Short mmCIF file of C-alpha atoms and ligand atoms in Angstrom, two decimals:
data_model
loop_
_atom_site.label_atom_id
_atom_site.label_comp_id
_atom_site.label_asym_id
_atom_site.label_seq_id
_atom_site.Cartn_x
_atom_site.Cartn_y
_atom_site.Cartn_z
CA UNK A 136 -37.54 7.19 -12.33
CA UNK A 137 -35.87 10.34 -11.49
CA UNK A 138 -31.64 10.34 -11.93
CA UNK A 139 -29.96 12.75 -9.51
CA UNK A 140 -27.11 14.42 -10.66
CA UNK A 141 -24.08 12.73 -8.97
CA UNK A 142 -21.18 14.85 -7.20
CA UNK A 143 -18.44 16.12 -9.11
CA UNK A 144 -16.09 14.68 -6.50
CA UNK A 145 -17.57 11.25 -6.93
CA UNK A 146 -17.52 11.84 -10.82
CA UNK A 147 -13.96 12.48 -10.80
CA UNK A 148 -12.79 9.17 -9.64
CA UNK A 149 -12.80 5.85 -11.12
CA UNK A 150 -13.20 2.39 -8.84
CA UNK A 151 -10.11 1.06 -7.22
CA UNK A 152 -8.62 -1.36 -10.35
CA UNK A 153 -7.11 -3.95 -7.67
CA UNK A 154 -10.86 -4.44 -6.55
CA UNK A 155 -12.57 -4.63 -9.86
CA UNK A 156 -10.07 -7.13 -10.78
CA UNK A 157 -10.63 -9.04 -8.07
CA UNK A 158 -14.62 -8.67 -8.39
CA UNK A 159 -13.85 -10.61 -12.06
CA UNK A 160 -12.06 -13.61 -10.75
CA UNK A 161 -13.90 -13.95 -7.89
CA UNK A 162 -17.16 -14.56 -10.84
CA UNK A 163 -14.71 -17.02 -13.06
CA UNK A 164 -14.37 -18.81 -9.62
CA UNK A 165 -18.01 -18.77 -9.01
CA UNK A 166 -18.86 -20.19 -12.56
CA UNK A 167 -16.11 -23.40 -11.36
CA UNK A 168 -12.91 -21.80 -13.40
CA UNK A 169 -9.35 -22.73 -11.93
CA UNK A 170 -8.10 -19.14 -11.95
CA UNK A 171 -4.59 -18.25 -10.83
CA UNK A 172 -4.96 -15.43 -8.71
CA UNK A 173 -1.67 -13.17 -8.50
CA UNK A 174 -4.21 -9.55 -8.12
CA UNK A 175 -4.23 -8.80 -5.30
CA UNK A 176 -2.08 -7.48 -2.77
CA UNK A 177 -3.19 -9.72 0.16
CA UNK A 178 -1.15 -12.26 2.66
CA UNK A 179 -2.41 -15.37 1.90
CA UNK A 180 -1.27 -16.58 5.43
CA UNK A 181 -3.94 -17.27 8.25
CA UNK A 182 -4.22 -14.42 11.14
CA UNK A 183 -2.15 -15.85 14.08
CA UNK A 184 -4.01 -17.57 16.87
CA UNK A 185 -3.13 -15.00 19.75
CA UNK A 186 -4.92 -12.43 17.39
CA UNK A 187 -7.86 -14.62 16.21
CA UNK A 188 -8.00 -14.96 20.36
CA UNK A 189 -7.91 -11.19 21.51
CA UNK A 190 -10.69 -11.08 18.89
CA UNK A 191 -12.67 -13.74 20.07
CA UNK A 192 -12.44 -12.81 23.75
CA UNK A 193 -13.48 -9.08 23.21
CA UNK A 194 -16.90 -10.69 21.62
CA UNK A 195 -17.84 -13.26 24.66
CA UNK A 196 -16.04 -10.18 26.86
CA UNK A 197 -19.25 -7.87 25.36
CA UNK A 198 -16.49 -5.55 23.95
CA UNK A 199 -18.85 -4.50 21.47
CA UNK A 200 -19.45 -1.42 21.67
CA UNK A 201 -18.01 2.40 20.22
CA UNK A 202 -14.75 2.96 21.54
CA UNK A 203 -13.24 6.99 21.48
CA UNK A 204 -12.84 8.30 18.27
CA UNK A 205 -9.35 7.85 17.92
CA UNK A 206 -9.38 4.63 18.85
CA UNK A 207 -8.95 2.59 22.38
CA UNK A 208 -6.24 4.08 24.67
CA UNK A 209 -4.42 0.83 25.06
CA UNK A 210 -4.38 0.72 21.22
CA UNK A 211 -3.08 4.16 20.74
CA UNK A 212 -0.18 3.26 23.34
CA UNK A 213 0.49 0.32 21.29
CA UNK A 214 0.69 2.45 18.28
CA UNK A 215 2.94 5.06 20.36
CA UNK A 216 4.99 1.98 21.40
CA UNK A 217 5.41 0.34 17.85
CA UNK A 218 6.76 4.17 16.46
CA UNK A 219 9.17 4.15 19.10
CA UNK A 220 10.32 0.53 19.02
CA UNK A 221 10.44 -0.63 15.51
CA UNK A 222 10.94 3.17 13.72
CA UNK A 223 12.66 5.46 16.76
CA UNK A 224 9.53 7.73 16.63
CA UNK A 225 8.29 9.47 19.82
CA UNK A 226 4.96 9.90 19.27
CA UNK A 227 2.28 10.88 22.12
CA UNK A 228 -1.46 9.55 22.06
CA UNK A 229 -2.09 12.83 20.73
CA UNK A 230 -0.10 12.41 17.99
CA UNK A 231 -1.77 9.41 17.00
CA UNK A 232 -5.17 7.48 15.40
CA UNK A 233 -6.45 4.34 13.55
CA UNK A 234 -8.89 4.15 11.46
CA UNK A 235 -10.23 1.65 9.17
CA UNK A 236 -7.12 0.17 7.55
CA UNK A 237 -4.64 2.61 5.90
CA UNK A 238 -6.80 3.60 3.28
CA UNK A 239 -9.04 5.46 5.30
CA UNK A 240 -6.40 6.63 7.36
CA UNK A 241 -4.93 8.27 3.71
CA UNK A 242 -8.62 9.62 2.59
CA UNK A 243 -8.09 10.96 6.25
CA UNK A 244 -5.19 12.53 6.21
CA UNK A 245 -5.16 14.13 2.59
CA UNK A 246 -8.80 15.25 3.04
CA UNK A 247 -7.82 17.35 6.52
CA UNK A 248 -4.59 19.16 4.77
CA UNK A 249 -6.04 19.47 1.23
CA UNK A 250 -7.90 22.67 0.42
CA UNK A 251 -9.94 22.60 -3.17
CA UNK A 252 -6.97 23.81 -6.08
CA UNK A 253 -4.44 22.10 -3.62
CA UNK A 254 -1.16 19.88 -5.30
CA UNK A 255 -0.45 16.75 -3.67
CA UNK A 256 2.52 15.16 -5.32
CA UNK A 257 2.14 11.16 -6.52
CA UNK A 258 4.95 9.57 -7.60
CA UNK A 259 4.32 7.29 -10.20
CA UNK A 260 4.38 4.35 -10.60
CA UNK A 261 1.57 4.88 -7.84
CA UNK A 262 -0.51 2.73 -5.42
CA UNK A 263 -4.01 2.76 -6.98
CA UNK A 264 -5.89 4.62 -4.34
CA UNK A 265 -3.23 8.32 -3.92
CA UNK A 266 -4.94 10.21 -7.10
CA UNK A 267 -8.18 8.85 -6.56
CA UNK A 268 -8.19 10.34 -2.39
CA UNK A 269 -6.70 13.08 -3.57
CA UNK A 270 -9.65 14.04 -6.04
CA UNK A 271 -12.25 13.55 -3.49
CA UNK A 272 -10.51 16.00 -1.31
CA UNK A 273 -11.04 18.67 -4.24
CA UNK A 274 -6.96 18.38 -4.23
CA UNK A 275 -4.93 18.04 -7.52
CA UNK A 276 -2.54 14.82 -7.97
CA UNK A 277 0.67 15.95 -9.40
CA UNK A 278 2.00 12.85 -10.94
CA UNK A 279 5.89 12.53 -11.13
CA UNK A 280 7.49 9.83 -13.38
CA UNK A 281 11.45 9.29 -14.05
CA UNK A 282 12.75 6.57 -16.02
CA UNK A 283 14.05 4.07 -13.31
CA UNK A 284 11.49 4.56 -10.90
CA UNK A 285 13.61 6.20 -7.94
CA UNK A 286 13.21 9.68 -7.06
CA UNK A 287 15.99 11.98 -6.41
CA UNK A 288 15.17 15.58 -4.98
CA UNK A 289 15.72 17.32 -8.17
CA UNK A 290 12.98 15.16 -10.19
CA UNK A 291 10.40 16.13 -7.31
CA UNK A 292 11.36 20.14 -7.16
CA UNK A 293 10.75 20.25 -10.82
CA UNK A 294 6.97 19.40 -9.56
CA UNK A 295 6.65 22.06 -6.94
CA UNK A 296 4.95 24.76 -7.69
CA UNK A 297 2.96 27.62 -5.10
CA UNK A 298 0.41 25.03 -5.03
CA UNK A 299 2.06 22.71 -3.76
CA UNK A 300 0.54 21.03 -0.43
CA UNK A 301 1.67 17.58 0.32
CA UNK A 302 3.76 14.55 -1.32
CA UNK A 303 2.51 10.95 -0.87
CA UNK A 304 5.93 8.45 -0.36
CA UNK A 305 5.58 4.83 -0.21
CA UNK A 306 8.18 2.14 0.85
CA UNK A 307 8.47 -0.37 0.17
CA UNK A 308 6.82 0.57 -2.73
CA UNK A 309 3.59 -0.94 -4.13
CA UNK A 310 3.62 -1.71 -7.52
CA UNK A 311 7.35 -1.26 -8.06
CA UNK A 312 8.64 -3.00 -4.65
CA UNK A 313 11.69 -0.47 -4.26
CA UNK A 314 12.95 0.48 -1.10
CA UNK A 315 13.80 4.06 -0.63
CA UNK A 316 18.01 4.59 0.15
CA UNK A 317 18.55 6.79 3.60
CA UNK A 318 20.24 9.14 1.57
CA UNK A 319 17.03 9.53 -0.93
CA UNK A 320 15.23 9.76 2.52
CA UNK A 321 17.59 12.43 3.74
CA UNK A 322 17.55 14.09 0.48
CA UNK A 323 13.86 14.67 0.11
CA UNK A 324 14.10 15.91 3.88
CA UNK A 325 16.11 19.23 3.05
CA UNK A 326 13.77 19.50 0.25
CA UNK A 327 10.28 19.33 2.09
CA UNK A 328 12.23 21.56 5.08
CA UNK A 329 12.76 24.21 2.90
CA UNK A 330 9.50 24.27 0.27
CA UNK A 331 6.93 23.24 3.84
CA UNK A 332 5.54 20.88 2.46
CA UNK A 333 3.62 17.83 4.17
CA UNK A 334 5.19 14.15 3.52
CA UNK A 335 2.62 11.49 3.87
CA UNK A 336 5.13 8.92 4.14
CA UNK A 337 3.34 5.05 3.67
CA UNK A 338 5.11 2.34 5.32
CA UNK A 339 2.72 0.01 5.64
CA UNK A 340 5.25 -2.65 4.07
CA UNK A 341 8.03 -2.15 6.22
CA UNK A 342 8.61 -5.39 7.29
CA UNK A 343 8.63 -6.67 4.10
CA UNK A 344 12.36 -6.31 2.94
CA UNK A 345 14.85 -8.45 1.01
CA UNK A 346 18.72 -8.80 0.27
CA UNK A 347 19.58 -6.64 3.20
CA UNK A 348 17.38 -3.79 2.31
CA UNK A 349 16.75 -1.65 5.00
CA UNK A 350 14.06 0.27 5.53
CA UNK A 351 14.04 3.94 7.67
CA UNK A 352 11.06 5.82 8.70
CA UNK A 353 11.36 9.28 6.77
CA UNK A 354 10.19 11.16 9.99
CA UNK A 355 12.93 9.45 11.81
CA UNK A 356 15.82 11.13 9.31
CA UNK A 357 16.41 14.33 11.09
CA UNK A 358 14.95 16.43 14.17
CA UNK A 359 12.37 18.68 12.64
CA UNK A 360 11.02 16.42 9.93
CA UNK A 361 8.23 15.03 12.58
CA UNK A 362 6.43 18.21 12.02
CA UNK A 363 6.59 17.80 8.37
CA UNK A 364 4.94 13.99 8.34
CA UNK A 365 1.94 12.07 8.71
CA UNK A 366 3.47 8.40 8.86
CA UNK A 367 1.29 5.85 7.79
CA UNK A 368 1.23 2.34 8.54
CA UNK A 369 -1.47 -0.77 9.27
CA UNK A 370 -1.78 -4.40 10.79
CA UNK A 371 -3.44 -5.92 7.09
CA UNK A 372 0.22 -6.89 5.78
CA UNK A 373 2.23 -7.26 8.84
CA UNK A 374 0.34 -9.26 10.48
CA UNK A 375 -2.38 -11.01 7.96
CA UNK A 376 -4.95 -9.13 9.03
CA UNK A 377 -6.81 -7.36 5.69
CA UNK A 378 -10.15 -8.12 7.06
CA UNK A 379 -9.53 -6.50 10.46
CA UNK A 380 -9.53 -3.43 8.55
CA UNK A 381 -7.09 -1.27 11.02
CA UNK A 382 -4.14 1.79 10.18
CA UNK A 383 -3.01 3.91 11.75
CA UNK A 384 -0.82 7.17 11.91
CA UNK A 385 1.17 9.04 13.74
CA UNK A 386 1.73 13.03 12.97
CA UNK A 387 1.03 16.37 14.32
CA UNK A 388 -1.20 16.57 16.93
CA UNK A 389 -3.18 19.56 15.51
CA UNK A 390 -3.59 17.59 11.79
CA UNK A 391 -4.45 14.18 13.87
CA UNK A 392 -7.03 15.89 16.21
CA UNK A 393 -9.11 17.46 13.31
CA UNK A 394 -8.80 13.94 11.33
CA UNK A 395 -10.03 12.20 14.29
CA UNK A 396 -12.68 14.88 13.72
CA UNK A 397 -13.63 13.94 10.32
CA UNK A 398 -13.55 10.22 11.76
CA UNK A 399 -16.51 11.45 14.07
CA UNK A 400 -19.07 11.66 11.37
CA UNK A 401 -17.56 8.84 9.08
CA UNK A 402 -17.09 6.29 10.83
CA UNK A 403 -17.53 6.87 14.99
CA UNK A 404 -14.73 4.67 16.31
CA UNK A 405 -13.49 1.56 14.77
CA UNK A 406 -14.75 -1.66 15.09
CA UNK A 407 -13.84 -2.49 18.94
CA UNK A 408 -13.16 -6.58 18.04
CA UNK A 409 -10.54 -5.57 15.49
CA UNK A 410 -9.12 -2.48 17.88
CA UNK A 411 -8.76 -5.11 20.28
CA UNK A 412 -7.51 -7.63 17.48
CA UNK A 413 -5.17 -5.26 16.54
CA UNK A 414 -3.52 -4.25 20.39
CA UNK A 415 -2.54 -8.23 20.79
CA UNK A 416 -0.99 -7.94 17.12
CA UNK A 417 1.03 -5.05 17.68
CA UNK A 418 2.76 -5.75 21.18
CA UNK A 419 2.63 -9.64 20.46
CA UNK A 420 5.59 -11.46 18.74
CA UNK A 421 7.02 -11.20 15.11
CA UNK A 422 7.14 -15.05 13.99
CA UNK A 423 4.45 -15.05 11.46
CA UNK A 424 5.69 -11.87 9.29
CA UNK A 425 9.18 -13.41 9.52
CA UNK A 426 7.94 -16.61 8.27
CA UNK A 427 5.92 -14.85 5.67
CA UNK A 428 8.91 -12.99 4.16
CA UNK A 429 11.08 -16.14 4.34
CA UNK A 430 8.63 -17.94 1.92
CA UNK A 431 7.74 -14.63 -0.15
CA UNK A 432 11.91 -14.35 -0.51
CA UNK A 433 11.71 -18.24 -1.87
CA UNK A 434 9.14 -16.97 -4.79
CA UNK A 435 10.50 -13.79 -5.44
CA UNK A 436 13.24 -15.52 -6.83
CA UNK A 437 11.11 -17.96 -8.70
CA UNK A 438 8.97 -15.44 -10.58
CA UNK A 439 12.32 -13.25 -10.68
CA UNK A 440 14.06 -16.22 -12.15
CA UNK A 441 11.66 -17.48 -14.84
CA UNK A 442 11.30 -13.72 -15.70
CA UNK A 443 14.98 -13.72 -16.62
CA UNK A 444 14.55 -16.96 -18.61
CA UNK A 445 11.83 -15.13 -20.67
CA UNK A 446 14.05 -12.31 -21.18
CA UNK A 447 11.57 -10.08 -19.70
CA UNK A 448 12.65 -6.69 -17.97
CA UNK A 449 11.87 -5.93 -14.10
CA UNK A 450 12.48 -4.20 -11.37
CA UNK A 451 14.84 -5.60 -8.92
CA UNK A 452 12.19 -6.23 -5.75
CA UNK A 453 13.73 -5.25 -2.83
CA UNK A 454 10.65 -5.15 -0.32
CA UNK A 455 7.06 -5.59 -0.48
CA UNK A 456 5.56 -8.66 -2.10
CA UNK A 457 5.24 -7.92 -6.05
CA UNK A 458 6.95 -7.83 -8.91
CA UNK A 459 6.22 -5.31 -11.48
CA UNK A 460 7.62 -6.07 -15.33
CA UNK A 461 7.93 -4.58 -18.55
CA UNK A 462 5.72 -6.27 -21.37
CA UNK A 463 5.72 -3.08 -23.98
CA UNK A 464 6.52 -3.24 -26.61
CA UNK A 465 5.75 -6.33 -27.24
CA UNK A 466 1.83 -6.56 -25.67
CA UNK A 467 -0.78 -3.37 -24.54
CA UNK A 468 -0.26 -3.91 -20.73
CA UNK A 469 -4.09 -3.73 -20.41
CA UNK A 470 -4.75 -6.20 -23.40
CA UNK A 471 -1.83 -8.62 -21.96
CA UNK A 472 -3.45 -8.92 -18.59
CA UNK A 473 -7.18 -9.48 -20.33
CA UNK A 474 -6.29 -11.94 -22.61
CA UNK A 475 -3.77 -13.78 -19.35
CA UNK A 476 -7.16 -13.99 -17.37
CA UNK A 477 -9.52 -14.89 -20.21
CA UNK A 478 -6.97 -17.70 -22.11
CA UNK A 479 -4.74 -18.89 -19.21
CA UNK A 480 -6.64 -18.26 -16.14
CA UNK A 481 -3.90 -15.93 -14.25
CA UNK A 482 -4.58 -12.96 -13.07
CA UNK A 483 -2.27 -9.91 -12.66
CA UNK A 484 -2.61 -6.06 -12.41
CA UNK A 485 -1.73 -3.84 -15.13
CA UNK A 486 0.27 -0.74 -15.28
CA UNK A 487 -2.39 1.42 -16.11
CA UNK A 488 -3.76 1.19 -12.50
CA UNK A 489 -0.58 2.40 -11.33
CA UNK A 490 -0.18 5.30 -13.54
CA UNK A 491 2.08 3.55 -16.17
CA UNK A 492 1.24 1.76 -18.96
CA UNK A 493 3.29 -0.89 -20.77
CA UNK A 494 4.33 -2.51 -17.40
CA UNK A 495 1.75 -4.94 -15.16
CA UNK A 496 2.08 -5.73 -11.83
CA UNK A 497 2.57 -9.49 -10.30
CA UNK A 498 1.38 -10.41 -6.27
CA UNK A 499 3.11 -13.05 -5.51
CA UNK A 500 0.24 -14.32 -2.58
CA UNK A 501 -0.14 -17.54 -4.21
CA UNK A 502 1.47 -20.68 -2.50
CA UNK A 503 4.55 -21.78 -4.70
CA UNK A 504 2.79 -24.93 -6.55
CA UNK A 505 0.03 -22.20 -7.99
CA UNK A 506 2.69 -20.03 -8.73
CA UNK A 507 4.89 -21.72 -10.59
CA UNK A 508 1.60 -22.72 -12.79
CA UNK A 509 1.09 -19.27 -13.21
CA UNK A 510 4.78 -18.50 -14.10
CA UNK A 511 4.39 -21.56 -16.96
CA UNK A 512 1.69 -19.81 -18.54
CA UNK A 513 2.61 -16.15 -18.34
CA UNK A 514 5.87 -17.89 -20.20
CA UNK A 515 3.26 -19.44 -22.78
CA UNK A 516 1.75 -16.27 -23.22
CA UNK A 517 4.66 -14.33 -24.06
CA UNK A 518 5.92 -17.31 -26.29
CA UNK A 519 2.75 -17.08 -28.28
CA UNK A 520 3.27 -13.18 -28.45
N1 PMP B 282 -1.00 1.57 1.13
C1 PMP B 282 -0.54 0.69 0.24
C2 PMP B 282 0.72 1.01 -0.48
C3 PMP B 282 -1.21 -0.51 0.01
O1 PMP B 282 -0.73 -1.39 -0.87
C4 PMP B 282 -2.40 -0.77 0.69
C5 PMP B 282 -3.14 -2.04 0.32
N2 PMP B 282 -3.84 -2.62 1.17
C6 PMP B 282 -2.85 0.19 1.62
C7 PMP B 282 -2.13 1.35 1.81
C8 PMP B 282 -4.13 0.03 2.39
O2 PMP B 282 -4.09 -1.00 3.30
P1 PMP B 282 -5.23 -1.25 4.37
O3 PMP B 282 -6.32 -0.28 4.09
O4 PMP B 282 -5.64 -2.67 4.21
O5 PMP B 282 -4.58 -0.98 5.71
N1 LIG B 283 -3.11 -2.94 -1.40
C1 LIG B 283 -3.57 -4.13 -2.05
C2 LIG B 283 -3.21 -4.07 -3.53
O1 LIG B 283 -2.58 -3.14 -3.96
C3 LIG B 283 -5.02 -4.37 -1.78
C4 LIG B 283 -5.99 -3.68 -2.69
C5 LIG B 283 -6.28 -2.27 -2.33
O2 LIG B 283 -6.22 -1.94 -1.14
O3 LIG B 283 -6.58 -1.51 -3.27
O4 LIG B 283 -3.53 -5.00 -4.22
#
């Protein structure tokens, strides 16, 4: 059997962690085992009827076919409407595309402004996927760390060098579920201004906010920045729909035509049941993401609360849906979230995915009954040390 050498792009990259994970308890549950699932970062709430409707009518409708590119008009005006509505954002259909979730809409985005040797910034800890899109784009991740997590402008200069290209933002942020200030916002704005560089600014957990924390587009912080952003967001957490598969982005038109570009020979259009899916999502009413953060807030504080108890150090959550703790230097993050699966059936993340060792991340997608089992024995587990 021949073996053909593999890419150097492809070689360069490891599989997404959350994934692999989730590959392993989906087997335990296979072979029968009662596992505890707090992986991944997925709603665990059903897709709202009017949605599971649009979806259902666009199939008996024979909506089946390739849409444009960019995506259905009506969807991009829905896209142009939820910028202007929810993040005072004046985008044109120009300015925007969706792709397949906001993963692709990333590997989009970074692959169309990276040029091989290029710097894109990551500030760690890091969702999974920023270095890894970054490598296949030939680009180099630049990976910033400070002690508390939150990023003034003076940490990130430090990392900007002549190669600098782009910086990846995210909040909420996913694993550390902090919530950028306006001022950290506005701060970073004079910064980008005056090296150009590109924010790819990832909101896709926007709605997803606690004890008053607010959350504020970074495009939307002064005049100019627009040209200085590709603003990312999706329908997966908003609106419970991870299997739709739809993001999308709004930015400058000349960076969103030629991604739409690169779209054309990845993927055509997007599927047209979820575009359609998506349109009744976006301009249809809020009541299941509010009643998903109301009962997120109610186990935030559990896990946040038993944490205390154990005496274990976390970040305060302010947004998202995880909780991301300290268990150095007592356990190897890695070996604390093997021997949790393997011995106690719950499964978590661990820091390494997310660029930092010696703290694991926690999903708190589990309804409250599971959870608190899974709080019991991560308190076992730390008891038994
Ligand atoms: N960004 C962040 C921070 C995420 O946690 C995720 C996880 N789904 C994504 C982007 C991608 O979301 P999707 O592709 O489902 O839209
Ligand atoms: N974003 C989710 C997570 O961080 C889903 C997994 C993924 O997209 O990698 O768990």
């Amino acid at each position: 059997m021949p073996k053909f050498a593999l890419s150097g792009a492809v070689r360069s990259i490891e599989p997404s962690p959350t994934f692999e994970i989730e590959a392993k308890v989906k087997e335990m549950q296979k072979n029968g085992a009662k596992v505890f699932n707090l992986n991944l970062g997925e709603p665990d709430f059903f897709t709202s009827d009017n949605v599971k409707s649009a979806a259902l009518i666009a199939i008996v409708e024979n909506k089946t076919r390739y849409t444009q590119v960019k995506g259905m008009p009506k969807l991009l005006e829905a896209v142009c409407e939820k910028f202007k509505s929810d993040n005072g954002l004046v985008y044109t259909p120009k300015e925007v595309i969706v792709s397949n979730g906001a993963k692709q809409i990333l590997y989009l985005a970074i692959r169309t402004v990276c040029e091989v040797g290029d710097e894109v910034i990551v500030l760690a800890p890091y969702w999974v996927s920023y270095p890894e899109i970054t490598k296949l784009a030939g680009g180099k991740p630049v990976i910033v760390k400070t002690d508390d997590f939150r990023f003034s402008a003076e940490a990130i200069r430090k990392a900007i060098t002549r190669k600098t290209k782009a910086i990846v933002i995210n909040s909420p942020n996913n694993p550390t579920s902090i919530v950028w200030t306006k001022d950290e916002l506005e701060e970073l704005g004079k910064l980008v201004m005056k090296y150009r560089i590109l924010v790819i600014s990832d909101e896709i957990y926007e709605r997803f906010l606690f004890d008053g924390a607010k959350h504020f587009s970074f495009a939307a912080m002064a005049p100019k920045l627009k040209n200085y952003t590709i603003t990312v967001n999706g329908v997966s957490k908003t609106y419970a729909m991870t299997g739709f598969r739809v993001g999308y982005a709004g930015g400058p038109a000349y960076i969103i035509e030629k991604m739409a570009d690169l779209q054309s020979h990845v993927s055509s259009s997007i599927c047209s049941i979820s575009q359609e899916a998506a349109v009744e999502a976006l301009s249809g009413g809020k009541e299941l993401v509010n009643k998903m953060v109301r009962e997120f807030d109610e186990r935030r504080k559990l896990v946040c609360d038993d944490l205390r108890n154990l005496g274990v150090e976390f970040i305060k959550p302010e947004g998202a849906y995880y909780v991301f703790f300290k268990v150095e230097p007592h356990f190897d993050s890695m070996h604390f979230c093997e021997i949790l699966l393997q011995d106690f059936k719950v499964a978590l993340n661990p820091g390494e995915s997310f660029g930092t060792p010696g703290w694991v991340r926690l999903s708190y997608t589990v309804n409250r009954d599971d959870l608190k089992e899974a709080m019991y024995r991560i308190g076992m587990m730390f008891r038994r040390g």
